[in-house]
Amino acid sequence: DSGVTQTPKHLITATGQRVTLRCSPRSGDLSVYWYQQSLDQGLQFLIQYYNGEERAKGNILERFSAQQFPDLHSELNLSSLELGDSALYFCASSVVSGSNTGELFFGEGSRLTVL
Amino acid sequence: GENVEQHPSTLSVQEGDSAVIKCTYSDSASNYFPWYKQELGKRPQLIIDIRSNVGEKKDQRIAVTLNKTAKHFSLHITETQPEDSAVYFCAATGANNLFFGTGTRLTVIP
């Protein structure tokens, strides 16, 4: 158990819909990262937050947005869903950020299927 | 930003043989290089990491080497076992983030 909790574990929805994925980082971790992993693909970085503020942005679509709340949990919102958005979405957390980045602890992932 | 390239994309070895996976990075300021193992349907987990002030690190059958001048680092697995079969990702720090390679699917043939 990494200490990072993601919900839901599985989600099936239709094209055009909107979903919210939730992540609770390990106790004490200030950084939260979101990654997208399509079938047999690598880990595509979406966005990072540090202590409530956006710290880095990857190839995140405009239809996607995220935030980190004062209690440090994070939510990833995916809207106007398309078939190609079907993927495993991982959240990861770490204690620090930037040049002191250390081990990322990954959650079990949220598997999104868009029909 | 940082660009991490990883080779090979697939690797098959006989049980007991060694496996080597190589990565290159572009940002000379990168200072942390972890390797993650992802078993089918599971989350990535850190197996070994190295910082830029160290050239080599070993943990039992796993070792990582770093060549800062050439900007490449490698994962070495000796005496491979079937349970080593998984996808392995290298990563390097850059711009407040950890950039991952595209992964290597390692298959250990019993």
CSV table of C-alpha atoms in Angstrom, one decimal:
chain,number,residue,atom,x,y,z
A,1,ASP,CA,0.0,0.0,0.0
A,2,SER,CA,1.6,3.3,-1.1
A,3,GLY,CA,-0.6,5.5,1.1
A,4,VAL,CA,-2.1,7.3,-2.0
A,5,THR,CA,-5.8,6.7,-2.4
A,6,GLN,CA,-7.6,7.1,-5.7
A,7,THR,CA,-11.3,6.9,-6.3
A,8,PRO,CA,-13.1,5.5,-8.1
A,9,LYS,CA,-11.1,2.5,-9.1
A,10,HIS,CA,-13.3,1.9,-12.2
A,11,LEU,CA,-15.6,4.2,-14.1
A,12,ILE,CA,-17.6,3.6,-17.3
A,13,THR,CA,-19.3,6.5,-18.9
A,14,ALA,CA,-20.5,7.7,-22.3
A,15,THR,CA,-19.0,10.1,-24.8
A,16,GLY,CA,-19.7,13.7,-24.0
A,17,GLN,CA,-20.0,13.2,-20.3
A,18,ARG,CA,-18.0,14.6,-17.5
A,19,VAL,CA,-16.2,12.7,-14.6
A,20,THR,CA,-14.2,13.6,-11.6
A,21,LEU,CA,-11.3,11.5,-10.3
A,22,ARG,CA,-10.2,12.0,-6.7
A,23,CYS,CA,-6.8,11.5,-5.1
A,24,SER,CA,-5.7,11.7,-1.5
A,25,PRO,CA,-1.9,11.9,-1.2
A,26,ARG,CA,0.2,10.2,1.5
A,27,SER,CA,0.1,11.9,4.8
A,28,GLY,CA,2.6,14.8,4.8
A,29,ASP,CA,3.1,14.9,1.0
A,30,LEU,CA,2.6,18.3,-0.5
A,31,SER,CA,3.0,17.5,-4.2
A,32,VAL,CA,0.4,15.7,-6.3
A,33,TYR,CA,0.9,14.6,-9.8
A,34,TRP,CA,-1.5,13.3,-12.4
A,35,TYR,CA,-0.5,10.9,-15.2
A,36,GLN,CA,-2.5,9.3,-18.0
A,37,GLN,CA,-1.6,5.8,-19.2
A,38,SER,CA,-3.4,4.5,-22.3
A,39,LEU,CA,-3.3,0.8,-23.2
A,40,ASP,CA,0.3,-0.4,-23.4
A,41,GLN,CA,1.5,3.2,-23.4
A,42,GLY,CA,3.8,5.1,-21.1
A,43,LEU,CA,3.0,7.5,-18.4
A,44,GLN,CA,1.9,10.8,-19.8
A,45,PHE,CA,2.3,13.7,-17.4
A,46,LEU,CA,-0.8,15.8,-17.1
A,47,ILE,CA,-0.3,18.3,-14.2
A,48,GLN,CA,1.3,18.8,-10.9
A,49,TYR,CA,0.3,20.7,-7.8
A,50,TYR,CA,2.3,21.7,-4.8
A,51,ASN,CA,0.6,22.8,-1.6
A,52,GLY,CA,-2.5,24.0,-3.4
A,53,GLU,CA,-0.8,25.7,-6.3
A,54,GLU,CA,-0.3,24.5,-9.9
A,55,ARG,CA,3.4,23.9,-10.3
A,56,ALA,CA,3.8,22.2,-13.7
A,57,LYS,CA,1.7,21.4,-16.7
A,58,GLY,CA,2.1,18.7,-19.3
A,59,ASN,CA,0.1,17.8,-22.3
A,60,ILE,CA,-3.2,18.3,-20.5
A,61,LEU,CA,-6.2,18.9,-22.8
A,62,GLU,CA,-8.3,22.0,-22.4
A,63,ARG,CA,-11.2,19.7,-21.6
A,64,PHE,CA,-9.3,18.5,-18.5
A,65,SER,CA,-8.8,20.5,-15.4
A,66,ALA,CA,-7.5,19.8,-11.9
A,67,GLN,CA,-7.1,21.4,-8.5
A,68,GLN,CA,-5.6,20.7,-5.2
A,69,PHE,CA,-7.7,21.6,-2.1
A,70,PRO,CA,-6.5,23.0,1.3
A,71,ASP,CA,-6.6,19.5,2.8
A,72,LEU,CA,-4.2,18.6,-0.1
A,73,HIS,CA,-6.5,16.1,-1.8
A,74,SER,CA,-6.7,16.7,-5.6
A,75,GLU,CA,-9.4,16.2,-8.2
A,76,LEU,CA,-9.0,15.7,-11.9
A,77,ASN,CA,-12.0,16.8,-14.0
A,78,LEU,CA,-12.5,15.3,-17.4
A,79,SER,CA,-15.3,16.8,-19.6
A,80,SER,CA,-16.7,16.3,-23.0
A,81,LEU,CA,-15.3,12.8,-22.9
A,82,GLU,CA,-14.1,11.1,-26.1
A,83,LEU,CA,-13.4,7.5,-26.8
A,84,GLY,CA,-9.7,8.3,-26.8
A,85,ASP,CA,-9.9,9.4,-23.2
A,86,SER,CA,-10.3,5.8,-22.1
A,87,ALA,CA,-7.2,5.2,-20.0
A,88,LEU,CA,-5.8,4.5,-16.5
A,89,TYR,CA,-5.3,7.7,-14.6
A,90,PHE,CA,-2.7,7.6,-11.9
A,91,CYS,CA,-2.2,10.1,-9.1
A,92,ALA,CA,1.1,10.2,-7.4
A,93,SER,CA,2.4,12.2,-4.4
A,94,SER,CA,5.8,13.2,-3.1
A,95,VAL,CA,7.1,15.2,-0.2
A,96,VAL,CA,8.8,17.9,-2.2
A,97,SER,CA,9.0,19.3,-5.6
A,98,GLY,CA,11.4,20.9,-8.0
A,99,SER,CA,15.1,20.1,-7.8
A,100,ASN,CA,14.6,18.2,-4.7
A,101,THR,CA,12.0,15.8,-6.2
A,102,GLY,CA,12.3,12.4,-4.7
A,103,GLU,CA,10.3,9.2,-4.9
A,104,LEU,CA,6.8,9.4,-6.3
A,105,PHE,CA,4.3,7.2,-4.6
A,106,PHE,CA,1.6,6.1,-7.0
A,107,GLY,CA,-2.0,5.3,-6.2
A,108,GLU,CA,-3.7,2.2,-7.7
A,109,GLY,CA,-5.2,4.3,-10.5
A,110,SER,CA,-8.6,5.0,-11.8
A,111,ARG,CA,-9.6,3.1,-14.9
A,112,LEU,CA,-11.8,5.2,-17.1
A,113,THR,CA,-13.7,3.6,-20.0
A,114,VAL,CA,-15.6,5.8,-22.4
A,115,LEU,CA,-18.2,4.1,-24.5
B,1,GLY,CA,11.8,20.8,-21.1
B,2,GLU,CA,13.3,17.4,-20.2
B,3,ASN,CA,13.2,14.6,-22.8
B,4,VAL,CA,13.8,11.1,-21.7
B,5,GLU,CA,14.4,8.3,-24.3
B,6,GLN,CA,14.4,4.7,-23.3
B,7,HIS,CA,15.6,1.6,-25.2
B,8,PRO,CA,14.7,-1.1,-26.0
B,9,SER,CA,10.9,-1.0,-25.9
B,10,THR,CA,10.8,-4.8,-25.5
B,11,LEU,CA,13.3,-7.2,-24.1
B,12,SER,CA,13.2,-11.0,-23.8
B,13,VAL,CA,15.8,-12.9,-21.8
B,14,GLN,CA,16.3,-16.4,-20.6
B,15,GLU,CA,15.9,-17.0,-16.8
B,16,GLY,CA,19.2,-16.5,-15.2
B,17,ASP,CA,20.6,-14.1,-17.9
B,18,SER,CA,21.2,-10.4,-17.4
B,19,ALA,CA,19.0,-7.6,-18.7
B,20,VAL,CA,20.1,-4.0,-19.5
B,21,ILE,CA,17.8,-1.1,-20.2
B,22,LYS,CA,19.2,2.2,-21.2
B,23,CYS,CA,17.9,5.8,-21.0
B,24,THR,CA,19.1,9.2,-22.1
B,25,TYR,CA,18.0,12.6,-20.9
B,26,SER,CA,18.4,16.1,-22.3
B,27,ASP,CA,18.4,18.5,-19.3
B,28,SER,CA,21.9,18.8,-17.8
B,29,ALA,CA,20.3,20.2,-14.7
B,30,SER,CA,18.5,16.9,-14.0
B,31,ASN,CA,19.7,15.4,-10.7
B,32,TYR,CA,17.5,12.5,-9.8
B,33,PHE,CA,17.0,9.3,-11.8
B,34,PRO,CA,14.6,6.7,-10.5
B,35,TRP,CA,13.5,3.4,-12.1
B,36,TYR,CA,10.0,2.2,-11.7
B,37,LYS,CA,8.6,-1.3,-12.2
B,38,GLN,CA,5.0,-1.8,-13.3
B,39,GLU,CA,3.4,-5.2,-13.2
B,40,LEU,CA,0.3,-5.8,-15.3
B,41,GLY,CA,-2.6,-3.9,-14.1
B,42,LYS,CA,-0.7,-2.5,-11.1
B,43,ARG,CA,0.7,0.8,-10.1
B,44,PRO,CA,4.3,1.8,-10.8
B,45,GLN,CA,6.7,1.1,-7.9
B,46,LEU,CA,10.1,2.5,-7.3
B,47,ILE,CA,12.8,-0.2,-7.5
B,48,ILE,CA,16.0,1.9,-7.4
B,49,ASP,CA,17.1,5.5,-7.8
B,50,ILE,CA,20.3,7.4,-8.2
B,51,ARG,CA,21.2,11.0,-7.7
B,52,SER,CA,23.6,13.0,-9.9
B,53,ASN,CA,26.5,13.0,-7.3
B,54,VAL,CA,26.7,9.2,-7.5
B,55,GLY,CA,27.9,7.1,-10.5
B,56,GLU,CA,26.6,3.7,-9.6
B,57,LYS,CA,24.2,2.2,-7.0
B,58,LYS,CA,23.4,-1.5,-6.4
B,59,ASP,CA,20.7,-3.3,-4.5
B,60,GLN,CA,21.0,-7.0,-4.6
B,61,ARG,CA,20.4,-8.1,-8.3
B,62,ILE,CA,19.6,-4.6,-9.5
B,63,ALA,CA,22.1,-1.8,-10.3
B,64,VAL,CA,21.9,1.6,-11.9
B,65,THR,CA,24.7,3.4,-13.5
B,66,LEU,CA,24.8,7.1,-14.4
B,67,ASN,CA,27.1,8.9,-16.9
B,68,LYS,CA,26.4,12.6,-16.4
B,69,THR,CA,28.8,13.7,-19.2
B,70,ALA,CA,27.0,11.6,-21.7
B,71,LYS,CA,23.6,12.2,-20.1
B,72,HIS,CA,22.6,8.5,-19.9
B,73,PHE,CA,21.8,6.0,-17.2
B,74,SER,CA,21.1,2.3,-17.3
B,75,LEU,CA,19.3,-0.4,-15.3
B,76,HIS,CA,21.1,-3.7,-14.9
B,77,ILE,CA,19.2,-6.8,-13.6
B,78,THR,CA,21.3,-9.9,-13.0
B,79,GLU,CA,20.2,-13.5,-12.6
B,80,THR,CA,16.8,-12.6,-13.9
B,81,GLN,CA,13.8,-14.5,-12.6
B,82,PRO,CA,10.2,-14.9,-14.0
B,83,GLU,CA,8.9,-12.4,-11.4
B,84,ASP,CA,11.1,-9.8,-13.0
B,85,SER,CA,8.8,-9.8,-16.0
B,86,ALA,CA,7.1,-6.4,-16.1
B,87,VAL,CA,7.3,-3.0,-17.7
B,88,TYR,CA,10.2,-0.8,-16.5
B,89,PHE,CA,10.2,3.0,-16.7
B,90,CYS,CA,13.2,5.3,-16.2
B,91,ALA,CA,12.7,8.9,-15.3
B,92,ALA,CA,14.6,12.1,-14.8
B,93,THR,CA,13.8,15.3,-13.0
B,94,GLY,CA,13.3,18.6,-14.8
B,95,ALA,CA,11.2,21.8,-14.3
B,96,ASN,CA,9.4,20.8,-11.1
B,97,ASN,CA,8.5,17.4,-12.5
B,98,LEU,CA,9.6,13.9,-13.2
B,99,PHE,CA,9.7,13.0,-16.8
B,100,PHE,CA,9.3,9.3,-17.7
B,101,GLY,CA,10.7,7.3,-20.5
B,102,THR,CA,8.3,5.3,-22.7
B,103,GLY,CA,8.9,2.0,-20.9
B,104,THR,CA,10.5,-1.4,-21.6
B,105,ARG,CA,8.5,-4.5,-21.5
B,106,LEU,CA,10.8,-7.2,-20.0
B,107,THR,CA,9.9,-10.8,-20.4
B,108,VAL,CA,11.9,-13.5,-18.6
B,109,ILE,CA,11.5,-16.9,-20.2
B,110,PRO,CA,11.7,-19.8,-17.7
